[in-house]
CSV table of C-alpha atoms (C1' of nucleotides) in Angstrom, one decimal:
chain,number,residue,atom,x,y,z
A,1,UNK,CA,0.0,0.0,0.0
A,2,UNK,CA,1.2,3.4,-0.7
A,3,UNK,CA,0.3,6.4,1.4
A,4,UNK,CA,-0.2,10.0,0.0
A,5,UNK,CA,0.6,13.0,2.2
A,6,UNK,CA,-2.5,12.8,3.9
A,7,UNK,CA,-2.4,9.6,5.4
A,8,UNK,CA,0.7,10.3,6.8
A,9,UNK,CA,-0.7,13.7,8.3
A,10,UNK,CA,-3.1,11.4,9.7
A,11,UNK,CA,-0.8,9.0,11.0
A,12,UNK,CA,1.3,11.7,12.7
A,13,UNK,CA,-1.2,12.9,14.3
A,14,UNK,CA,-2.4,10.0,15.9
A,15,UNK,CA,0.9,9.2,17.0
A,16,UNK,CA,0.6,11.8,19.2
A,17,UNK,CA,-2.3,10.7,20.6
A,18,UNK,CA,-4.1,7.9,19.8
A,19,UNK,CA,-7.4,8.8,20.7
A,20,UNK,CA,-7.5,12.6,19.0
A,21,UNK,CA,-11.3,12.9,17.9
A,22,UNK,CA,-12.0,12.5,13.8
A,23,UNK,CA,-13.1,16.5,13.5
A,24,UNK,CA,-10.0,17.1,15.3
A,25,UNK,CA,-7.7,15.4,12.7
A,26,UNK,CA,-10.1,16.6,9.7
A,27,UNK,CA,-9.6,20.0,10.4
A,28,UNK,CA,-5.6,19.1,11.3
A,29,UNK,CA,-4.9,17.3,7.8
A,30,UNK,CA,-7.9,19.9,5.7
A,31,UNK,CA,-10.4,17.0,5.2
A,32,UNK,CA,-14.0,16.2,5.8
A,33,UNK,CA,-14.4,14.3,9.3
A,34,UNK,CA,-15.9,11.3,6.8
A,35,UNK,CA,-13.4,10.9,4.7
A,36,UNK,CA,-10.7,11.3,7.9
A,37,UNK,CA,-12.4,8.1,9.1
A,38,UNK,CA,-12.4,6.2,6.1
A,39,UNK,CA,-8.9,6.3,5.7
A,40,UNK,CA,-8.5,5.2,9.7
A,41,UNK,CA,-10.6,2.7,8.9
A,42,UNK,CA,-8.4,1.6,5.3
A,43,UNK,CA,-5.3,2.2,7.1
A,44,UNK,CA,-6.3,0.0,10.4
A,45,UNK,CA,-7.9,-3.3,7.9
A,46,UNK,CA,-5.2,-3.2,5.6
A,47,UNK,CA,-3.0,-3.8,9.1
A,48,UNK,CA,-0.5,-0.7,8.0
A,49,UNK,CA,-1.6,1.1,11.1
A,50,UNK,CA,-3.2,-0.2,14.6
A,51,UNK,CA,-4.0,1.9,17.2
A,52,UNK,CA,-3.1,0.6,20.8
A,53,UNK,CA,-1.7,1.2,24.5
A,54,UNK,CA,2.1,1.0,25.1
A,55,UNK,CA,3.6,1.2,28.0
A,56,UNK,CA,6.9,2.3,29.6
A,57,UNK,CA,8.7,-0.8,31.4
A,58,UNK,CA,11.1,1.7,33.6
A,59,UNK,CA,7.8,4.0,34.8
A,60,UNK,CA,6.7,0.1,36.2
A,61,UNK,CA,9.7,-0.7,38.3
A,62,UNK,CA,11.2,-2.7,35.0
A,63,UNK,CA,14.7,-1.1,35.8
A,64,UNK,CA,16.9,-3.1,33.3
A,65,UNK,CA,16.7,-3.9,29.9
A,66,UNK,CA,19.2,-5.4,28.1
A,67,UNK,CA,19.1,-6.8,24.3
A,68,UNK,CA,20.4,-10.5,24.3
A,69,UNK,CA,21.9,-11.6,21.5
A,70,UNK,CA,22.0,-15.4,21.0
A,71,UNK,CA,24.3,-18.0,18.7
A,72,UNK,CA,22.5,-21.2,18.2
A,73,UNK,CA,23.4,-24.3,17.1
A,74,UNK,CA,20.7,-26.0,14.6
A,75,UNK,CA,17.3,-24.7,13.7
A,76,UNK,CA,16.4,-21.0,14.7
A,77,UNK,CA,12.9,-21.4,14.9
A,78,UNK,CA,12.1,-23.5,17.8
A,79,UNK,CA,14.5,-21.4,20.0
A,80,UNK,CA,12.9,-18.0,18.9
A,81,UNK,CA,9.4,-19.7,20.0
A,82,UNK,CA,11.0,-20.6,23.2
A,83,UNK,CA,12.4,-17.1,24.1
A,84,UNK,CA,8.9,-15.5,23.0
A,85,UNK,CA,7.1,-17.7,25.5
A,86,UNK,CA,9.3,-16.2,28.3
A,87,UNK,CA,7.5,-13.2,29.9
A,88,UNK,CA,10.5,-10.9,30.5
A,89,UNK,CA,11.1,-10.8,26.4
A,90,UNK,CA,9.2,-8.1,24.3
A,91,UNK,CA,11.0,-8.4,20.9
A,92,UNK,CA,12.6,-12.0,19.1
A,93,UNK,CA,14.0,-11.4,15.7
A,94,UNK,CA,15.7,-13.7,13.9
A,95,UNK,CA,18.8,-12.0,12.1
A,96,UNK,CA,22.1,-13.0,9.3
A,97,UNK,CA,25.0,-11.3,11.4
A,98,UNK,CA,26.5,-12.1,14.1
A,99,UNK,CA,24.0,-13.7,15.7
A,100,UNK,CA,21.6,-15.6,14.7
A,101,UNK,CA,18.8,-13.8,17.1
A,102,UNK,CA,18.2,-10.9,19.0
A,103,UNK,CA,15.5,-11.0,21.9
A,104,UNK,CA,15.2,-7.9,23.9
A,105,UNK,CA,14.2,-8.8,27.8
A,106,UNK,CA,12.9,-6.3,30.5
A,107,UNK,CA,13.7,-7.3,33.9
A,108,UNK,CA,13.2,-5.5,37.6
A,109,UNK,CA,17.1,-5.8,38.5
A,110,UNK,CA,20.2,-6.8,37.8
A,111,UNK,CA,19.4,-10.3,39.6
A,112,UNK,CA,16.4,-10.8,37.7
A,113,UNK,CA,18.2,-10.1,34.5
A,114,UNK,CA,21.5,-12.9,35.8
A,115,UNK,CA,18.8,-15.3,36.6
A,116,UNK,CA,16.7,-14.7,33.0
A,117,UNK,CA,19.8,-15.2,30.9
A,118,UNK,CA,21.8,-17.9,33.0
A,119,UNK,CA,19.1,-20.1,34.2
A,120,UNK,CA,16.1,-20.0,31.1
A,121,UNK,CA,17.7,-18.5,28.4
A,122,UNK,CA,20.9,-20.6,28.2
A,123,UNK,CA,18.7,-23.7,29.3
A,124,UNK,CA,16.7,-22.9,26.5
A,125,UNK,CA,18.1,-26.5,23.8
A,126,UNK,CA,19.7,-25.0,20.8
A,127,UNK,CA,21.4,-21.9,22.4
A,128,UNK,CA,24.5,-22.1,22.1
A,129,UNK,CA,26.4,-18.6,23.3
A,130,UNK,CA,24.9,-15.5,24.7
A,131,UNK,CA,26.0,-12.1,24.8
A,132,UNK,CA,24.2,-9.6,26.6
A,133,UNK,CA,23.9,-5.8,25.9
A,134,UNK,CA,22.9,-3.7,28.9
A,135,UNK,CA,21.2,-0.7,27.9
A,136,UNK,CA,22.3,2.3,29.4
A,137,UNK,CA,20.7,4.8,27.1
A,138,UNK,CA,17.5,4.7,25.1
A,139,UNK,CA,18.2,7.1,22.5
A,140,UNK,CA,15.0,6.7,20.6
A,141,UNK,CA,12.0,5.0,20.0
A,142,UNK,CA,9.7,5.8,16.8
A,143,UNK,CA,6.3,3.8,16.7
A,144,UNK,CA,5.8,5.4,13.2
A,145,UNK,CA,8.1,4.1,10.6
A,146,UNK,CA,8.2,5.3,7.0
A,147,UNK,CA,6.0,8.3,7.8
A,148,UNK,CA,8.1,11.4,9.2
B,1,UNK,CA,3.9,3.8,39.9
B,2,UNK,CA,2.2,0.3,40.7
B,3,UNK,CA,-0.8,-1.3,39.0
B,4,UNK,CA,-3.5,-2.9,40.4
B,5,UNK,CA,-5.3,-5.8,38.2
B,6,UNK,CA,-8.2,-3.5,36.9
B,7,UNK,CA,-5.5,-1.3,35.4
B,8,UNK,CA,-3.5,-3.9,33.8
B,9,UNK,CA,-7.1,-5.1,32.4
B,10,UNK,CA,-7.4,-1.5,31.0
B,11,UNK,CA,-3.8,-1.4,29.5
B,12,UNK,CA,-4.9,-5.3,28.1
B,13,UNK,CA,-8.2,-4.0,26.6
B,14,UNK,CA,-6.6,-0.5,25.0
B,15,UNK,CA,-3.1,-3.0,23.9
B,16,UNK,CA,-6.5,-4.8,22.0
B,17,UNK,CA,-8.0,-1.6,20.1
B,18,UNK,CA,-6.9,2.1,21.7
B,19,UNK,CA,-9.8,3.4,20.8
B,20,UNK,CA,-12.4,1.2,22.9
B,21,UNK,CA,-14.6,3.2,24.4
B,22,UNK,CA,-14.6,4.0,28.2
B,23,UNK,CA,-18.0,2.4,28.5
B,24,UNK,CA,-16.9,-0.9,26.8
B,25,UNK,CA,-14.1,-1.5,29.2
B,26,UNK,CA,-15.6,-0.7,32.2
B,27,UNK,CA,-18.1,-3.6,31.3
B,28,UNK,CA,-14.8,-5.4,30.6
B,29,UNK,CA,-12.9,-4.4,34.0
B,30,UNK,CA,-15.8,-3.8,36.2
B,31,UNK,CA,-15.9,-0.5,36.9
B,32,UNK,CA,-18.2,2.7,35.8
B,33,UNK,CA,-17.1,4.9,32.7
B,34,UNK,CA,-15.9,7.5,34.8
B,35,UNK,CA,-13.1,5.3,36.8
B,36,UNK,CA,-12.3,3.9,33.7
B,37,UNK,CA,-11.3,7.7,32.2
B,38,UNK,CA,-10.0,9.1,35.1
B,39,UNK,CA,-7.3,5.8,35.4
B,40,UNK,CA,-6.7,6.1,32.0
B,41,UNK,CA,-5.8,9.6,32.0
B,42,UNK,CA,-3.7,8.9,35.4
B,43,UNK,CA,-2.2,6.2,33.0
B,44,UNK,CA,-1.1,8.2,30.5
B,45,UNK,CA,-0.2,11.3,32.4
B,46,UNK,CA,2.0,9.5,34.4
B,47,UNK,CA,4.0,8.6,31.6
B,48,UNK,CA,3.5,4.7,32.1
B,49,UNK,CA,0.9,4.4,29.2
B,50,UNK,CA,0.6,5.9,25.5
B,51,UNK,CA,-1.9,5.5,23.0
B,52,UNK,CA,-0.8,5.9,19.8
B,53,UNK,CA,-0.8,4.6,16.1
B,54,UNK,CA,1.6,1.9,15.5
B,55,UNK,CA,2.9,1.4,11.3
B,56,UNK,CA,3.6,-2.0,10.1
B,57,UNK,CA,7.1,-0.7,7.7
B,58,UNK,CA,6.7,-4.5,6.2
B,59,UNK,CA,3.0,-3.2,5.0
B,60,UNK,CA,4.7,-0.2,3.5
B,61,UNK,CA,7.1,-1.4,1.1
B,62,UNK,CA,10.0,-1.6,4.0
B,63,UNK,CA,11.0,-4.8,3.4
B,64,UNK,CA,14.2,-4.7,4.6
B,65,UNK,CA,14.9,-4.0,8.6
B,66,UNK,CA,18.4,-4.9,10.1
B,67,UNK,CA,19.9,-3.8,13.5
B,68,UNK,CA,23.3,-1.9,13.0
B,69,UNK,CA,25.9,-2.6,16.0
B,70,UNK,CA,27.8,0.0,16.1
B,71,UNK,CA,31.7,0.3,18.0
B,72,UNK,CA,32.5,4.0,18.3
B,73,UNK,CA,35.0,5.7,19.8
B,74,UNK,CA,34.9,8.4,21.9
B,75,UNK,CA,32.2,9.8,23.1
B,76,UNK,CA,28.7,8.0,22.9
B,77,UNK,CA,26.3,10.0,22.8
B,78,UNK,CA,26.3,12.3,19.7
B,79,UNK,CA,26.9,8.9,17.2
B,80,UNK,CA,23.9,8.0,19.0
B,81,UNK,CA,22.4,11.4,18.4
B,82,UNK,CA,23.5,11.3,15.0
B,83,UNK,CA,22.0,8.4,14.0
B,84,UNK,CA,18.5,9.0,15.8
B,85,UNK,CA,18.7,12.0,13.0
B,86,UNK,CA,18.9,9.7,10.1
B,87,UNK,CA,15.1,9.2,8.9
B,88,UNK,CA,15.5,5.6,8.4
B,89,UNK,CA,16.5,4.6,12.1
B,90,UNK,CA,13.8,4.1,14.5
B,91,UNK,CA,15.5,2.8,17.4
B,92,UNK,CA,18.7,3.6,19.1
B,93,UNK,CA,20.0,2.7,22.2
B,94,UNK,CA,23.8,2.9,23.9
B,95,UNK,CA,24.5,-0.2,25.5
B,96,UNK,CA,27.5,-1.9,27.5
B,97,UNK,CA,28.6,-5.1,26.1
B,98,UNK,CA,30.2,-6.2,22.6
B,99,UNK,CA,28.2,-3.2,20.7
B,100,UNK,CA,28.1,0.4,22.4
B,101,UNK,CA,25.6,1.7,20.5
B,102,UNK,CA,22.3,-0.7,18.7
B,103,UNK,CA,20.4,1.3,16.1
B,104,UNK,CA,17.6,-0.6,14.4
B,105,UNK,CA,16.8,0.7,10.7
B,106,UNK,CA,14.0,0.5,8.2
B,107,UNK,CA,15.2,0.1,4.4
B,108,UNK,CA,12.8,-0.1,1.1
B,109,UNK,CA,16.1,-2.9,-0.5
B,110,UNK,CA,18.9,-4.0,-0.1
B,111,UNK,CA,20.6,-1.2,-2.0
B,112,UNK,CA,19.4,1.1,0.3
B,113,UNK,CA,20.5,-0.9,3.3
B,114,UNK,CA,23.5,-0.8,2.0
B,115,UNK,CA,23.6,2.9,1.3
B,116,UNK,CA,22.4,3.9,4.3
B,117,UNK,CA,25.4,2.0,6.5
B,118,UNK,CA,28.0,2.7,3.8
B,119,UNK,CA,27.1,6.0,2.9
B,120,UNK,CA,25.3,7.6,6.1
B,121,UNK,CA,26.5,5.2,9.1
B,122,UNK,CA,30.1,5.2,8.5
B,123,UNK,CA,30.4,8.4,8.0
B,124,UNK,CA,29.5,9.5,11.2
B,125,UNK,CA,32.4,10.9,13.4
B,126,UNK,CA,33.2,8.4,16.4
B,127,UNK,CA,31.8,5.3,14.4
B,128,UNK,CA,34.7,2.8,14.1
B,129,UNK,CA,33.2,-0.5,13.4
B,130,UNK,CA,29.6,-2.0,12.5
B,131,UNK,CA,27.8,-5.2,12.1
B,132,UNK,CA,24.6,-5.3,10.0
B,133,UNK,CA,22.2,-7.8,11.4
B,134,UNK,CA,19.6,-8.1,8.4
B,135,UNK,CA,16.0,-9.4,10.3
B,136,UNK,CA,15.6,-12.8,8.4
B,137,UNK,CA,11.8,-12.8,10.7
B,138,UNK,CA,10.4,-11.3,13.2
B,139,UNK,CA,8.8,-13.3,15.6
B,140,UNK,CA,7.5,-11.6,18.5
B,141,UNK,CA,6.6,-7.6,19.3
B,142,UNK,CA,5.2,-6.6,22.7
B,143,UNK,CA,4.0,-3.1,23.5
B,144,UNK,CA,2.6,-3.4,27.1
B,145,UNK,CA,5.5,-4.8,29.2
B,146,UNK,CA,5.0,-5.8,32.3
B,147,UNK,CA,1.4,-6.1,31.8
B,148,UNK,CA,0.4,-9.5,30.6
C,1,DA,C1',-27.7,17.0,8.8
C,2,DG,C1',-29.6,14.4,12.3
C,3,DT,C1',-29.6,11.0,16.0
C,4,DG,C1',-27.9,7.8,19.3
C,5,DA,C1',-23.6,7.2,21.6
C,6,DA,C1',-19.5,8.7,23.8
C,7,DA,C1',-16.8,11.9,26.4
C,8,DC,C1',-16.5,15.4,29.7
C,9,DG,C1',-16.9,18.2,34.0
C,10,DA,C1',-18.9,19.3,38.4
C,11,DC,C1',-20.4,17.4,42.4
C,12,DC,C1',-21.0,14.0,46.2
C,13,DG,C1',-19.9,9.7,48.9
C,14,DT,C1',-16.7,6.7,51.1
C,15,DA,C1',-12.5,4.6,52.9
C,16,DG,C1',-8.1,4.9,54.8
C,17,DA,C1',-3.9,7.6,56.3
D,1,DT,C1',-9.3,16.1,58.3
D,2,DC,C1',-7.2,15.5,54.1
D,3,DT,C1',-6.4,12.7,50.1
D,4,DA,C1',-7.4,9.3,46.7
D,5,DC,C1',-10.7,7.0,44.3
D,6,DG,C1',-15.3,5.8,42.6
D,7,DG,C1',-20.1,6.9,41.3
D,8,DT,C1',-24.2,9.9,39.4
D,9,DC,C1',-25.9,13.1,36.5
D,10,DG,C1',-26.4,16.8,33.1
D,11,DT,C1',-24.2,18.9,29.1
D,12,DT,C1',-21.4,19.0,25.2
D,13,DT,C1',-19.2,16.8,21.6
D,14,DC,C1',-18.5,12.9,18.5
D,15,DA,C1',-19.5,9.0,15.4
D,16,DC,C1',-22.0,7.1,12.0
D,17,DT,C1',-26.0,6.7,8.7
DNA sequence: AGTGAAACGACCGTAGA
DNA sequence: TCTACGGTCGTTTCACT
């Protein structure tokens, strides 16, 4: 799907705030409050766009973070279910590089975080080596790719 | 900030659709509208919640999304500045481990992938060394932390 | 443009520090 | 008593046909 300038005006503007009124992003992007929900609408079925809570692990006492990245021996899927399954892990890619997959984990402290990646993660059959990237900065985070 | 169970039922319902109305999740959670839009609004003002519209870059001709490790030297934080300032990266975060910085990008091809780190990434000052991880699939995405 | 639904604000009640 | 939270109701605004 492509998007015209419009739809990204209306994306941008529910990015900052999800729930802004129609009228209020007609009169934003210089449409008619109908046509404004139409395109929420397309953009939401098509599955470009979803509109939905996130939240902020270190506003909830979710103090580290750390991205994990893993070197497995034999097939990647089964171990990227595995890590998925584990609460603590927001994000599984598989990835060519140097590792063959990344799982970022939130955890409430730094024993949390030992006992995530020494007892479950390493446990977990196929993973092979870890390495484990403490984050000490979140620079940025965009929800909205492809639209600013 | 710490959540009772009828606000993680909120966060659950608005992780669902963020626009359900107040009345349809206080039918959900047990509660009257009213509770349901002043926790919601203590939610979000509080910085532990956001609603907002979330773009699918694989729905959007992005097909091609790698993580960029990044070893710099020197200082950190202006690489990491200068690649939150590139239009293609939507993630960056300075971490201690094998990478200092992580910066995940959002490519149309390959070409441009390959643009992007030759061109753009290495030529920031401080960058020394960088690993592209190209996402072979991405398994699992989680908005609400700590909430499930 | 009209109608039913949703959101909002003002006010009161209650429980616990 | 003060604060935090929930509920009721009347009004305005919004969503959808």
């Amino acid at each position: 799907m492509t998007l015209d300038e419009q739809d990204k005006a209306i994306i941008a503007e529910l990015q900052r705030d999800g729930r802004t009124p129609y009228a209020a992003i007609a009169e934003a992007v210089g449409l008619s409050e109908t046509a404004v929900r139409k395109r929420v609408m397309r953009l939401t079925d098509s599955g470009v766009m979803q509109i939905v809570a996130v939240t902020d692990p270190t506003q909830l006492g979710f103090a580290r973070q750390a991205m994990i990245g893993i070197r497995v021996s034999g097939p990647l899927e089964p171990v990227a279910q595995a890590l998925a399954a584990l609460p603590e892990v927001d994000y599984v890619v598989i990835t060519a590089g140097s590792f063959d997959v990344l799982a970022e984990v939130v955890c409430e402290s730094d024993a949390h975080l030992l006992a995530l990646v020494s007892d479950r993660i390493r446990g977990i059959s196929g993973v092979r080596e870890t390495d484990t990237l403490m984050y000490l900065k979140l620079q940025q985070q965009t929800y909205a790719w492809g639209v600013r």
